[in-house]
Amino acid sequence: MSQIKIAALAGDGIGPEVMREALNVLRAIERKFSLDFIVTEAPVGWAGIDAAGRALPDATLELCRGSDAILFGSVGLPDRDPTVPTEQRPERAALLRLRKEFQLFANLRPVRLPKILAHACPLRPERQGDGLDLLVVRELTGGMYFGTPKMTEDLGNGQRRATDTMVYTTSEIERIARVAFAAAGNRRKKVTSIDKANVLENGVLWREVVTRVSKSYPEVTLEHMFVDNAAMQLLLKPTQFDVILCENMFGDILSDEAAALAGSLGMLPSASLGATTGQRTFGLYEPAGGTAPDIAGKNLANPIAQILSVSMMLTYSFGRVDAGDAIQNAVRVVIEQGLRTGDIYSTADVGARRVGTREMGATIVAALG
Ligand code: NAD
């Protein structure tokens, strides 16, 4: 494979600490699989404001435009300068802008809980089976969050009326459904499509289109589930799910519910995918969590979410499932060896050893061989 250009935007808080470990892993993968990465680091978030006066400096955006994928840390520090207005603060001015700029329509959030970390999960062990392994595929650019009209009106009688519009086109549903079925094809071959077809027109169209798309993936089983039932089933029997396919708002809610099952945000990567050109899919890869200001700069952060974001980038943007799997395997080995950052450590965890960000990262690099 020819050169792969990666923009590495560490951001704020724990971002630079966990990014450093992720880039060490990326370099180890480069050697192991004889790949050729050009990694360019650039400021974003408050680091962007400090360096160039904007949360997404022009040079950083240009770098992203010229890259094959973005490896993103986290942005935002709630206690920094309250005079900076919301629309210029990092969460909106950097992250939302990047999602929009690159039309990142598919958000993938894998949730894995190895049996050995059963204590980190809020569910009773008998509900966890042999461990949890599911993937939430969320549509990210349509639905109620973006539909118009979107407004609040004064009705003149002491009442105000707020309107949000839920809107989806056939093609928007088709393209996210294809992402879900393709992902399921590489997993346990089951898609559970979430809707509210008993009440919403959107749900009826969603169900129709997803069913039609499923015909092109005969090896994948499709089932439909109402969103209220899905919220309940995630807690009652999460092992029944493989890929969960959702529109934007349902996915926002269910992906956080599913994330809670893994016990710590520090374990959860995510991918936001855009267009595919040839064999490459542009994507932004980031931990599910934020900048964790409470533990930043103390060598306490769990780097696994950022490291697994590298694994997703290799798999989904560059089709290197072998390299992505190697990282997942190295993480599994290190967890089985008993290494734990504080967020996944428990005194009840026999044989576990509490380590810092650096040691966790270095041991994962070593496990890659
Ligand atoms: P957070 O995800 O930063 O932290 C929530 C809790 O999870 C904290 O106790 C934190 O210590 C813990 N945590 C998160 N990641 C961890 C890791 N890798 N290892 C160990 N523990 C970890 O959420 P918050 O405190 O609500 O937000 C802090 C800032 O991050 C805010 O400015 C918020 O807007 C921003 N944020 C950014 C993103 C993003 O960049 N994608 C996402 C979420 C929040």
mmCIF file of C-alpha atoms and ligand atoms in Angstrom:
data_model
loop_
_atom_site.group_PDB
_atom_site.id
_atom_site.type_symbol
_atom_site.label_atom_id
_atom_site.label_comp_id
_atom_site.label_asym_id
_atom_site.label_seq_id
_atom_site.Cartn_x
_atom_site.Cartn_y
_atom_site.Cartn_z
ATOM 1 C CA MET A 1 0.000 0.000 0.000
ATOM 2 C CA SER A 2 1.284 3.493 -0.818
ATOM 3 C CA GLN A 3 1.903 6.245 1.711
ATOM 4 C CA ILE A 4 -0.911 6.932 4.157
ATOM 5 C CA LYS A 5 -1.289 10.502 5.407
ATOM 6 C CA ILE A 6 -2.669 10.898 8.908
ATOM 7 C CA ALA A 7 -3.493 14.160 10.681
ATOM 8 C CA ALA A 8 -2.988 13.691 14.432
ATOM 9 C CA LEU A 9 -4.903 16.301 16.437
ATOM 10 C CA ALA A 10 -4.332 15.639 20.133
ATOM 11 C CA GLY A 11 -6.369 18.563 21.496
ATOM 12 C CA ASP A 12 -6.752 19.340 25.180
ATOM 13 C CA GLY A 13 -6.723 17.751 28.635
ATOM 14 C CA ILE A 14 -5.699 14.100 28.457
ATOM 15 C CA GLY A 15 -5.637 14.325 24.621
ATOM 16 C CA PRO A 16 -1.850 14.795 24.266
ATOM 17 C CA GLU A 17 -1.088 12.072 26.852
ATOM 18 C CA VAL A 18 -3.211 9.387 25.215
ATOM 19 C CA MET A 19 -2.279 10.503 21.685
ATOM 20 C CA ARG A 20 1.417 10.000 22.471
ATOM 21 C CA GLU A 21 0.754 6.357 23.362
ATOM 22 C CA ALA A 22 -1.483 5.859 20.302
ATOM 23 C CA LEU A 23 1.212 7.226 17.986
ATOM 24 C CA ASN A 24 3.761 4.859 19.543
ATOM 25 C CA VAL A 25 1.381 2.011 18.715
ATOM 26 C CA LEU A 26 0.939 3.347 15.170
ATOM 27 C CA ARG A 27 4.723 3.379 14.662
ATOM 28 C CA ALA A 28 4.994 -0.191 15.970
ATOM 29 C CA ILE A 29 2.267 -1.262 13.499
ATOM 30 C CA GLU A 30 4.080 0.546 10.694
ATOM 31 C CA ARG A 31 7.203 -1.551 11.363
ATOM 32 C CA LYS A 32 5.346 -4.825 11.906
ATOM 33 C CA PHE A 33 3.238 -4.605 8.738
ATOM 34 C CA SER A 34 5.744 -2.660 6.581
ATOM 35 C CA LEU A 35 3.306 0.219 6.135
ATOM 36 C CA ASP A 36 4.251 3.790 5.333
ATOM 37 C CA PHE A 37 2.559 6.455 7.443
ATOM 38 C CA ILE A 38 3.121 10.181 7.239
ATOM 39 C CA VAL A 39 1.828 11.477 10.554
ATOM 40 C CA THR A 40 1.531 15.240 11.000
ATOM 41 C CA GLU A 41 0.522 16.664 14.350
ATOM 42 C CA ALA A 42 -1.433 19.922 14.583
ATOM 43 C CA PRO A 43 -3.196 21.933 17.304
ATOM 44 C CA VAL A 44 -6.965 21.851 17.803
ATOM 45 C CA GLY A 45 -9.323 22.947 20.584
ATOM 46 C CA TRP A 46 -7.913 25.266 23.222
ATOM 47 C CA ALA A 47 -4.492 24.277 21.914
ATOM 48 C CA GLY A 48 -5.628 25.739 18.571
ATOM 49 C CA ILE A 49 -6.895 28.915 20.243
ATOM 50 C CA ASP A 50 -3.577 29.279 22.088
ATOM 51 C CA ALA A 51 -1.512 28.619 18.961
ATOM 52 C CA ALA A 52 -3.491 30.445 16.279
ATOM 53 C CA GLY A 53 -6.485 32.171 17.886
ATOM 54 C CA ARG A 54 -9.055 29.596 16.678
ATOM 55 C CA ALA A 55 -10.251 26.199 17.871
ATOM 56 C CA LEU A 56 -9.781 24.857 14.353
ATOM 57 C CA PRO A 57 -6.875 26.857 12.892
ATOM 58 C CA ASP A 58 -6.878 27.199 9.093
ATOM 59 C CA ALA A 59 -3.580 25.309 8.881
ATOM 60 C CA THR A 60 -5.054 22.402 10.855
ATOM 61 C CA LEU A 61 -8.095 22.257 8.574
ATOM 62 C CA GLU A 62 -5.840 22.348 5.502
ATOM 63 C CA LEU A 63 -3.789 19.502 6.945
ATOM 64 C CA CYS A 64 -6.968 17.451 7.420
ATOM 65 C CA ARG A 65 -8.073 18.182 3.846
ATOM 66 C CA GLY A 66 -4.777 16.797 2.588
ATOM 67 C CA SER A 67 -4.885 13.694 4.813
ATOM 68 C CA ASP A 68 -6.416 10.237 4.393
ATOM 69 C CA ALA A 69 -7.770 10.164 7.946
ATOM 70 C CA ILE A 70 -7.853 12.189 11.145
ATOM 71 C CA LEU A 71 -6.763 10.724 14.457
ATOM 72 C CA PHE A 72 -8.408 12.983 17.003
ATOM 73 C CA GLY A 73 -7.864 13.267 20.773
ATOM 74 C CA SER A 74 -10.469 15.321 22.622
ATOM 75 C CA VAL A 75 -11.262 19.007 22.884
ATOM 76 C CA GLY A 76 -12.849 21.338 25.392
ATOM 77 C CA LEU A 77 -12.000 22.552 28.876
ATOM 78 C CA PRO A 78 -15.167 23.757 30.633
ATOM 79 C CA ASP A 79 -13.268 26.055 33.007
ATOM 80 C CA ARG A 80 -11.250 27.878 30.345
ATOM 81 C CA ASP A 81 -12.124 31.487 29.510
ATOM 82 C CA PRO A 82 -15.922 31.904 29.900
ATOM 83 C CA THR A 83 -15.807 35.040 27.697
ATOM 84 C CA VAL A 84 -15.259 32.879 24.598
ATOM 85 C CA PRO A 85 -18.777 32.415 23.123
ATOM 86 C CA THR A 86 -20.220 28.919 22.638
ATOM 87 C CA GLU A 87 -19.920 28.935 18.863
ATOM 88 C CA GLN A 88 -16.171 29.668 19.103
ATOM 89 C CA ARG A 89 -15.489 27.132 21.839
ATOM 90 C CA PRO A 90 -13.733 23.933 20.790
ATOM 91 C CA GLU A 91 -16.653 21.484 20.981
ATOM 92 C CA ARG A 92 -18.607 23.396 18.330
ATOM 93 C CA ALA A 93 -15.934 25.311 16.441
ATOM 94 C CA ALA A 94 -13.601 22.333 16.035
ATOM 95 C CA LEU A 95 -15.379 19.010 16.379
ATOM 96 C CA LEU A 96 -18.780 19.847 14.864
ATOM 97 C CA ARG A 97 -17.055 21.837 12.133
ATOM 98 C CA LEU A 98 -14.877 18.854 11.187
ATOM 99 C CA ARG A 99 -17.900 16.539 11.110
ATOM 100 C CA LYS A 100 -19.687 18.957 8.801
ATOM 101 C CA GLU A 101 -16.691 19.775 6.639
ATOM 102 C CA PHE A 102 -15.970 16.111 5.886
ATOM 103 C CA GLN A 103 -19.640 14.989 5.869
ATOM 104 C CA LEU A 104 -18.969 12.294 8.424
ATOM 105 C CA PHE A 105 -22.341 10.577 8.214
ATOM 106 C CA ALA A 106 -21.615 7.273 9.955
ATOM 107 C CA ASN A 107 -20.629 7.004 13.589
ATOM 108 C CA LEU A 108 -19.371 3.621 14.749
ATOM 109 C CA ARG A 109 -19.004 2.860 18.428
ATOM 110 C CA PRO A 110 -17.863 -0.614 19.373
ATOM 111 C CA VAL A 111 -18.530 -1.634 22.963
ATOM 112 C CA ARG A 112 -16.418 -4.480 24.261
ATOM 113 C CA LEU A 113 -16.311 -5.815 27.759
ATOM 114 C CA PRO A 114 -13.966 -8.777 28.159
ATOM 115 C CA LYS A 115 -15.122 -11.255 30.768
ATOM 116 C CA ILE A 116 -12.048 -10.472 32.863
ATOM 117 C CA LEU A 117 -13.368 -6.885 33.338
ATOM 118 C CA ALA A 118 -16.839 -8.046 34.431
ATOM 119 C CA HIS A 119 -16.470 -6.016 37.644
ATOM 120 C CA ALA A 120 -16.377 -2.752 35.612
ATOM 121 C CA CYS A 121 -19.855 -3.405 34.135
ATOM 122 C CA PRO A 122 -22.940 -2.175 36.025
ATOM 123 C CA LEU A 123 -24.886 -5.331 35.046
ATOM 124 C CA ARG A 124 -24.873 -8.531 37.056
ATOM 125 C CA PRO A 125 -22.333 -11.077 35.703
ATOM 126 C CA GLU A 126 -25.055 -13.498 34.564
ATOM 127 C CA ARG A 127 -26.367 -10.842 32.168
ATOM 128 C CA GLN A 128 -22.915 -10.397 30.595
ATOM 129 C CA GLY A 129 -22.557 -13.889 29.108
ATOM 130 C CA ASP A 130 -18.962 -14.514 28.021
ATOM 131 C CA GLY A 131 -18.388 -10.785 27.816
ATOM 132 C CA LEU A 132 -19.996 -8.088 25.683
ATOM 133 C CA ASP A 133 -19.135 -7.240 22.102
ATOM 134 C CA LEU A 134 -21.490 -5.034 20.145
ATOM 135 C CA LEU A 135 -21.252 -2.205 17.638
ATOM 136 C CA VAL A 136 -23.566 0.787 17.478
ATOM 137 C CA VAL A 137 -23.811 2.317 13.977
ATOM 138 C CA ARG A 138 -25.391 5.755 14.239
ATOM 139 C CA GLU A 139 -26.435 8.046 11.392
ATOM 140 C CA LEU A 140 -24.677 11.338 12.186
ATOM 141 C CA THR A 141 -25.744 14.060 9.768
ATOM 142 C CA GLY A 142 -29.523 13.756 9.402
ATOM 143 C CA GLY A 143 -32.705 13.346 11.412
ATOM 144 C CA MET A 144 -34.032 15.633 14.100
ATOM 145 C CA TYR A 145 -30.710 17.320 14.915
ATOM 146 C CA PHE A 146 -30.461 18.905 11.472
ATOM 147 C CA GLY A 147 -34.005 18.871 9.985
ATOM 148 C CA THR A 148 -35.754 22.164 9.243
ATOM 149 C CA PRO A 149 -37.872 23.994 10.240
ATOM 150 C CA LYS A 150 -36.117 24.218 13.576
ATOM 151 C CA MET A 151 -37.314 27.166 15.623
ATOM 152 C CA THR A 152 -39.040 28.592 18.668
ATOM 153 C CA GLU A 153 -42.008 30.922 17.985
ATOM 154 C CA ASP A 154 -43.822 33.325 20.243
ATOM 155 C CA LEU A 155 -47.533 32.551 19.911
ATOM 156 C CA GLY A 156 -48.503 35.865 21.429
ATOM 157 C CA ASN A 157 -50.782 34.418 24.108
ATOM 158 C CA GLY A 158 -48.082 33.862 26.712
ATOM 159 C CA GLN A 159 -47.149 30.610 24.982
ATOM 160 C CA ARG A 160 -44.087 29.738 22.940
ATOM 161 C CA ARG A 161 -43.825 26.815 20.539
ATOM 162 C CA ALA A 162 -40.624 24.896 19.758
ATOM 163 C CA THR A 163 -40.349 22.883 16.543
ATOM 164 C CA ASP A 164 -37.732 20.338 15.513
ATOM 165 C CA THR A 165 -38.152 18.352 12.323
ATOM 166 C CA MET A 166 -37.226 14.715 11.888
ATOM 167 C CA VAL A 167 -36.396 14.146 8.256
ATOM 168 C CA TYR A 168 -34.644 11.379 6.314
ATOM 169 C CA THR A 169 -34.354 10.647 2.614
ATOM 170 C CA THR A 170 -34.119 7.193 1.086
ATOM 171 C CA SER A 171 -30.462 7.671 0.118
ATOM 172 C CA GLU A 172 -29.467 8.820 3.613
ATOM 173 C CA ILE A 173 -30.984 5.653 5.069
ATOM 174 C CA GLU A 174 -29.464 3.447 2.375
ATOM 175 C CA ARG A 175 -25.889 4.639 2.889
ATOM 176 C CA ILE A 176 -25.903 4.202 6.681
ATOM 177 C CA ALA A 177 -27.619 0.814 6.335
ATOM 178 C CA ARG A 178 -24.850 -0.323 3.990
ATOM 179 C CA VAL A 179 -22.227 0.652 6.575
ATOM 180 C CA ALA A 180 -24.050 -1.434 9.197
ATOM 181 C CA PHE A 181 -24.470 -4.515 6.982
ATOM 182 C CA ALA A 182 -20.858 -4.366 5.792
ATOM 183 C CA ALA A 183 -19.652 -4.135 9.412
ATOM 184 C CA ALA A 184 -21.890 -7.045 10.447
ATOM 185 C CA GLY A 185 -20.445 -9.115 7.589
ATOM 186 C CA ASN A 186 -17.046 -8.935 9.333
ATOM 187 C CA ARG A 187 -18.558 -9.744 12.738
ATOM 188 C CA ARG A 188 -21.318 -12.110 13.901
ATOM 189 C CA LYS A 189 -23.545 -11.281 10.929
ATOM 190 C CA LYS A 190 -26.569 -9.800 12.620
ATOM 191 C CA VAL A 191 -28.059 -6.294 12.321
ATOM 192 C CA THR A 192 -30.718 -5.034 14.714
ATOM 193 C CA SER A 193 -32.305 -1.969 13.109
ATOM 194 C CA ILE A 194 -33.886 0.470 15.553
ATOM 195 C CA ASP A 195 -36.911 2.589 14.728
ATOM 196 C CA LYS A 196 -40.275 3.780 15.976
ATOM 197 C CA ALA A 197 -42.265 2.573 12.971
ATOM 198 C CA ASN A 198 -45.400 2.191 15.088
ATOM 199 C CA VAL A 199 -45.598 5.983 15.553
ATOM 200 C CA LEU A 200 -43.265 7.842 13.189
ATOM 201 C CA GLU A 201 -43.407 8.191 9.382
ATOM 202 C CA ASN A 202 -39.617 8.267 9.538
ATOM 203 C CA GLY A 203 -39.704 4.879 11.205
ATOM 204 C CA VAL A 204 -41.854 3.368 8.452
ATOM 205 C CA LEU A 205 -39.500 4.603 5.719
ATOM 206 C CA TRP A 206 -36.441 3.571 7.771
ATOM 207 C CA ARG A 207 -37.775 0.023 8.141
ATOM 208 C CA GLU A 208 -38.712 -0.257 4.450
ATOM 209 C CA VAL A 209 -35.354 0.972 3.176
ATOM 210 C CA VAL A 210 -33.252 -1.053 5.635
ATOM 211 C CA THR A 211 -35.208 -4.188 4.679
ATOM 212 C CA ARG A 212 -34.552 -3.514 0.993
ATOM 213 C CA VAL A 213 -30.814 -2.898 1.563
ATOM 214 C CA SER A 214 -30.597 -6.136 3.572
ATOM 215 C CA LYS A 215 -31.377 -8.155 0.397
ATOM 216 C CA SER A 216 -27.881 -7.306 -0.854
ATOM 217 C CA TYR A 217 -26.353 -8.878 2.269
ATOM 218 C CA PRO A 218 -27.945 -12.350 2.391
ATOM 219 C CA GLU A 219 -25.315 -13.623 4.847
ATOM 220 C CA VAL A 220 -26.445 -11.046 7.444
ATOM 221 C CA THR A 221 -29.599 -11.573 9.529
ATOM 222 C CA LEU A 222 -31.780 -8.496 9.975
ATOM 223 C CA GLU A 223 -34.167 -7.889 12.833
ATOM 224 C CA HIS A 224 -36.177 -4.766 13.623
ATOM 225 C CA MET A 225 -36.715 -3.426 17.119
ATOM 226 C CA PHE A 226 -38.617 -0.431 18.469
ATOM 227 C CA VAL A 227 -36.316 2.039 20.197
ATOM 228 C CA ASP A 228 -38.051 1.825 23.581
ATOM 229 C CA ASN A 229 -37.690 -1.947 23.604
ATOM 230 C CA ALA A 230 -34.039 -1.633 22.483
ATOM 231 C CA ALA A 231 -33.282 0.628 25.473
ATOM 232 C CA MET A 232 -34.684 -2.089 27.724
ATOM 233 C CA GLN A 233 -33.082 -5.058 25.927
ATOM 234 C CA LEU A 234 -29.627 -3.457 26.185
ATOM 235 C CA LEU A 235 -29.891 -3.785 29.938
ATOM 236 C CA LEU A 236 -31.765 -7.099 30.063
ATOM 237 C CA LYS A 237 -29.881 -9.096 27.442
ATOM 238 C CA PRO A 238 -27.065 -7.147 25.775
ATOM 239 C CA THR A 239 -25.504 -10.360 24.436
ATOM 240 C CA GLN A 240 -28.326 -10.655 21.847
ATOM 241 C CA PHE A 241 -26.875 -7.720 19.865
ATOM 242 C CA ASP A 242 -24.161 -7.700 17.238
ATOM 243 C CA VAL A 243 -24.623 -4.515 15.160
ATOM 244 C CA ILE A 244 -27.241 -1.983 16.280
ATOM 245 C CA LEU A 245 -28.282 0.377 13.457
ATOM 246 C CA CYS A 246 -29.888 3.688 14.481
ATOM 247 C CA GLU A 247 -30.900 7.068 13.146
ATOM 248 C CA ASN A 248 -29.162 10.070 14.686
ATOM 249 C CA MET A 249 -31.082 10.810 17.891
ATOM 250 C CA PHE A 250 -31.876 7.196 18.808
ATOM 251 C CA GLY A 251 -28.200 6.383 18.202
ATOM 252 C CA ASP A 252 -27.047 9.282 20.374
ATOM 253 C CA ILE A 253 -29.009 7.907 23.299
ATOM 254 C CA LEU A 254 -28.499 4.173 22.784
ATOM 255 C CA SER A 255 -24.755 4.503 22.108
ATOM 256 C CA ASP A 256 -24.272 6.185 25.490
ATOM 257 C CA GLU A 257 -26.392 3.537 27.178
ATOM 258 C CA ALA A 258 -24.328 0.825 25.484
ATOM 259 C CA ALA A 259 -21.101 2.643 26.447
ATOM 260 C CA ALA A 260 -22.060 2.493 30.104
ATOM 261 C CA LEU A 261 -21.981 -1.300 29.853
ATOM 262 C CA ALA A 262 -18.232 -1.236 29.214
ATOM 263 C CA GLY A 263 -17.630 0.407 32.574
ATOM 264 C CA SER A 264 -15.234 3.157 31.463
ATOM 265 C CA LEU A 265 -15.062 5.734 28.703
ATOM 266 C CA GLY A 266 -11.335 5.076 28.714
ATOM 267 C CA MET A 267 -11.907 1.772 26.881
ATOM 268 C CA LEU A 268 -14.158 3.016 24.078
ATOM 269 C CA PRO A 269 -12.983 4.164 20.649
ATOM 270 C CA SER A 270 -15.181 5.574 17.904
ATOM 271 C CA ALA A 271 -15.090 6.207 14.190
ATOM 272 C CA SER A 272 -16.950 8.815 12.162
ATOM 273 C CA LEU A 273 -16.868 7.885 8.490
ATOM 274 C CA GLY A 274 -17.347 9.971 5.387
ATOM 275 C CA ALA A 275 -16.990 9.281 1.687
ATOM 276 C CA THR A 276 -15.185 6.301 0.186
ATOM 277 C CA THR A 277 -12.788 6.951 -2.687
ATOM 278 C CA GLY A 278 -11.299 3.841 -4.235
ATOM 279 C CA GLN A 279 -10.143 1.647 -1.375
ATOM 280 C CA ARG A 280 -9.987 4.413 1.230
ATOM 281 C CA THR A 281 -12.761 5.787 3.397
ATOM 282 C CA PHE A 282 -12.158 9.162 4.980
ATOM 283 C CA GLY A 283 -12.760 9.038 8.700
ATOM 284 C CA LEU A 284 -12.194 10.762 12.016
ATOM 285 C CA TYR A 285 -11.203 8.433 14.852
ATOM 286 C CA GLU A 286 -11.436 9.463 18.488
ATOM 287 C CA PRO A 287 -12.075 8.146 21.990
ATOM 288 C CA ALA A 288 -15.713 8.180 23.072
ATOM 289 C CA GLY A 289 -14.799 10.218 26.157
ATOM 290 C CA GLY A 290 -13.737 13.828 26.519
ATOM 291 C CA THR A 291 -10.697 15.670 27.851
ATOM 292 C CA ALA A 292 -11.114 14.375 31.429
ATOM 293 C CA PRO A 293 -9.777 17.576 33.085
ATOM 294 C CA ASP A 294 -10.011 15.877 36.498
ATOM 295 C CA ILE A 295 -7.122 13.536 35.665
ATOM 296 C CA ALA A 296 -5.265 15.429 32.910
ATOM 297 C CA GLY A 297 -1.486 15.727 33.146
ATOM 298 C CA LYS A 298 -1.189 13.129 35.902
ATOM 299 C CA ASN A 299 -0.326 9.979 33.934
ATOM 300 C CA LEU A 300 -3.687 8.532 35.036
ATOM 301 C CA ALA A 301 -5.664 8.445 31.780
ATOM 302 C CA ASN A 302 -6.436 5.146 30.125
ATOM 303 C CA PRO A 303 -4.883 5.304 26.623
ATOM 304 C CA ILE A 304 -6.786 2.244 25.354
ATOM 305 C CA ALA A 305 -9.694 4.205 23.802
ATOM 306 C CA GLN A 306 -7.222 6.259 21.762
ATOM 307 C CA ILE A 307 -5.171 3.177 20.861
ATOM 308 C CA LEU A 308 -8.281 1.285 19.743
ATOM 309 C CA SER A 309 -9.198 4.341 17.648
ATOM 310 C CA VAL A 310 -5.979 3.622 15.708
ATOM 311 C CA SER A 311 -7.181 0.039 15.273
ATOM 312 C CA MET A 312 -10.496 1.283 13.848
ATOM 313 C CA MET A 313 -8.678 3.693 11.523
ATOM 314 C CA LEU A 314 -6.570 0.886 10.061
ATOM 315 C CA THR A 315 -9.630 -1.323 9.603
ATOM 316 C CA TYR A 316 -12.221 1.120 8.326
ATOM 317 C CA SER A 317 -10.196 3.768 6.464
ATOM 318 C CA PHE A 318 -7.397 1.625 5.052
ATOM 319 C CA GLY A 319 -8.919 -1.861 4.903
ATOM 320 C CA ARG A 320 -6.052 -3.278 7.017
ATOM 321 C CA VAL A 321 -8.158 -5.574 9.186
ATOM 322 C CA ASP A 322 -4.989 -7.568 9.993
ATOM 323 C CA ALA A 323 -3.245 -4.544 11.504
ATOM 324 C CA GLY A 324 -6.407 -3.399 13.297
ATOM 325 C CA ASP A 325 -6.888 -6.870 14.766
ATOM 326 C CA ALA A 326 -3.238 -6.982 15.891
ATOM 327 C CA ILE A 327 -3.855 -3.906 18.051
ATOM 328 C CA GLN A 328 -7.055 -5.345 19.510
ATOM 329 C CA ASN A 329 -5.212 -8.525 20.291
ATOM 330 C CA ALA A 330 -2.344 -6.666 22.002
ATOM 331 C CA VAL A 331 -4.864 -4.769 24.162
ATOM 332 C CA ARG A 332 -6.560 -8.046 25.088
ATOM 333 C CA VAL A 333 -3.224 -9.626 26.051
ATOM 334 C CA VAL A 334 -2.265 -6.698 28.273
ATOM 335 C CA ILE A 335 -5.652 -6.717 30.018
ATOM 336 C CA GLU A 336 -5.293 -10.457 30.570
ATOM 337 C CA GLN A 337 -1.827 -9.819 32.048
ATOM 338 C CA GLY A 338 -3.643 -7.757 34.690
ATOM 339 C CA LEU A 339 -2.575 -4.213 33.793
ATOM 340 C CA ARG A 340 -5.208 -1.659 34.807
ATOM 341 C CA THR A 341 -5.373 2.114 34.732
ATOM 342 C CA GLY A 342 -7.372 3.576 37.621
ATOM 343 C CA ASP A 343 -10.679 3.728 35.705
ATOM 344 C CA ILE A 344 -10.798 -0.077 35.264
ATOM 345 C CA TYR A 345 -9.026 -1.045 38.470
ATOM 346 C CA SER A 346 -10.779 -2.702 41.372
ATOM 347 C CA THR A 347 -9.266 -4.108 44.562
ATOM 348 C CA ALA A 348 -11.551 -7.108 44.007
ATOM 349 C CA ASP A 349 -9.740 -7.755 40.709
ATOM 350 C CA VAL A 350 -7.364 -10.548 41.794
ATOM 351 C CA GLY A 351 -3.949 -10.318 40.120
ATOM 352 C CA ALA A 352 -4.569 -6.847 38.728
ATOM 353 C CA ARG A 353 -1.833 -4.217 38.839
ATOM 354 C CA ARG A 354 -2.545 -0.508 38.701
ATOM 355 C CA VAL A 355 -0.435 1.342 36.122
ATOM 356 C CA GLY A 356 -0.202 4.772 34.542
ATOM 357 C CA THR A 357 -0.853 5.958 30.990
ATOM 358 C CA ARG A 358 2.744 5.471 29.860
ATOM 359 C CA GLU A 359 3.182 1.958 31.186
ATOM 360 C CA MET A 360 -0.129 0.841 29.708
ATOM 361 C CA GLY A 361 0.871 2.254 26.314
ATOM 362 C CA ALA A 362 4.401 0.826 26.407
ATOM 363 C CA THR A 363 3.145 -2.643 27.376
ATOM 364 C CA ILE A 364 0.660 -2.644 24.489
ATOM 365 C CA VAL A 365 3.503 -1.704 22.111
ATOM 366 C CA ALA A 366 5.584 -4.556 23.561
ATOM 367 C CA ALA A 367 2.664 -6.986 23.132
ATOM 368 C CA LEU A 368 2.554 -6.156 19.428
ATOM 369 C CA GLY A 369 5.905 -7.918 19.139
HETATM 370 P P1 NAD B 1 -15.127 13.289 30.072
HETATM 371 O O1 NAD B 1 -15.434 12.169 29.132
HETATM 372 O O2 NAD B 1 -13.953 14.121 29.753
HETATM 373 O O3 NAD B 1 -14.947 12.697 31.549
HETATM 374 C C1 NAD B 1 -15.993 11.955 32.223
HETATM 375 C C2 NAD B 1 -15.349 11.009 33.252
HETATM 376 O O4 NAD B 1 -14.705 9.938 32.546
HETATM 377 C C3 NAD B 1 -14.269 11.690 34.082
HETATM 378 O O5 NAD B 1 -14.315 11.197 35.397
HETATM 379 C C4 NAD B 1 -12.971 11.269 33.407
HETATM 380 O O6 NAD B 1 -11.867 11.224 34.291
HETATM 381 C C5 NAD B 1 -13.349 9.875 32.897
HETATM 382 N N1 NAD B 1 -12.564 9.544 31.696
HETATM 383 C C6 NAD B 1 -12.785 9.953 30.419
HETATM 384 N N2 NAD B 1 -11.836 9.468 29.609
HETATM 385 C C7 NAD B 1 -11.012 8.739 30.387
HETATM 386 C C8 NAD B 1 -9.828 7.993 30.132
HETATM 387 N N3 NAD B 1 -9.290 7.898 28.890
HETATM 388 N N4 NAD B 1 -9.227 7.352 31.164
HETATM 389 C C9 NAD B 1 -9.751 7.405 32.400
HETATM 390 N N5 NAD B 1 -10.853 8.100 32.712
HETATM 391 C C10 NAD B 1 -11.480 8.766 31.708
HETATM 392 O O7 NAD B 1 -16.455 14.181 30.148
HETATM 393 P P2 NAD B 1 -16.696 15.609 30.807
HETATM 394 O O8 NAD B 1 -15.911 15.732 32.068
HETATM 395 O O9 NAD B 1 -18.151 15.781 30.818
HETATM 396 O O10 NAD B 1 -16.105 16.645 29.731
HETATM 397 C C11 NAD B 1 -14.840 17.280 29.846
HETATM 398 C C12 NAD B 1 -14.617 18.124 28.594
HETATM 399 O O11 NAD B 1 -14.489 17.257 27.454
HETATM 400 C C13 NAD B 1 -15.782 19.069 28.279
HETATM 401 O O12 NAD B 1 -15.256 20.285 27.829
HETATM 402 C C14 NAD B 1 -16.530 18.376 27.174
HETATM 403 O O13 NAD B 1 -17.229 19.250 26.341
HETATM 404 C C15 NAD B 1 -15.379 17.721 26.437
HETATM 405 N N6 NAD B 1 -15.768 16.567 25.610
HETATM 406 C C16 NAD B 1 -15.126 16.449 24.427
HETATM 407 C C17 NAD B 1 -15.408 15.361 23.621
HETATM 408 C C18 NAD B 1 -14.678 15.244 22.344
HETATM 409 O O14 NAD B 1 -13.701 15.938 22.116
HETATM 410 N N7 NAD B 1 -15.091 14.340 21.468
HETATM 411 C C19 NAD B 1 -16.308 14.388 24.035
HETATM 412 C C20 NAD B 1 -16.928 14.509 25.291
HETATM 413 C C21 NAD B 1 -16.642 15.618 26.079
#
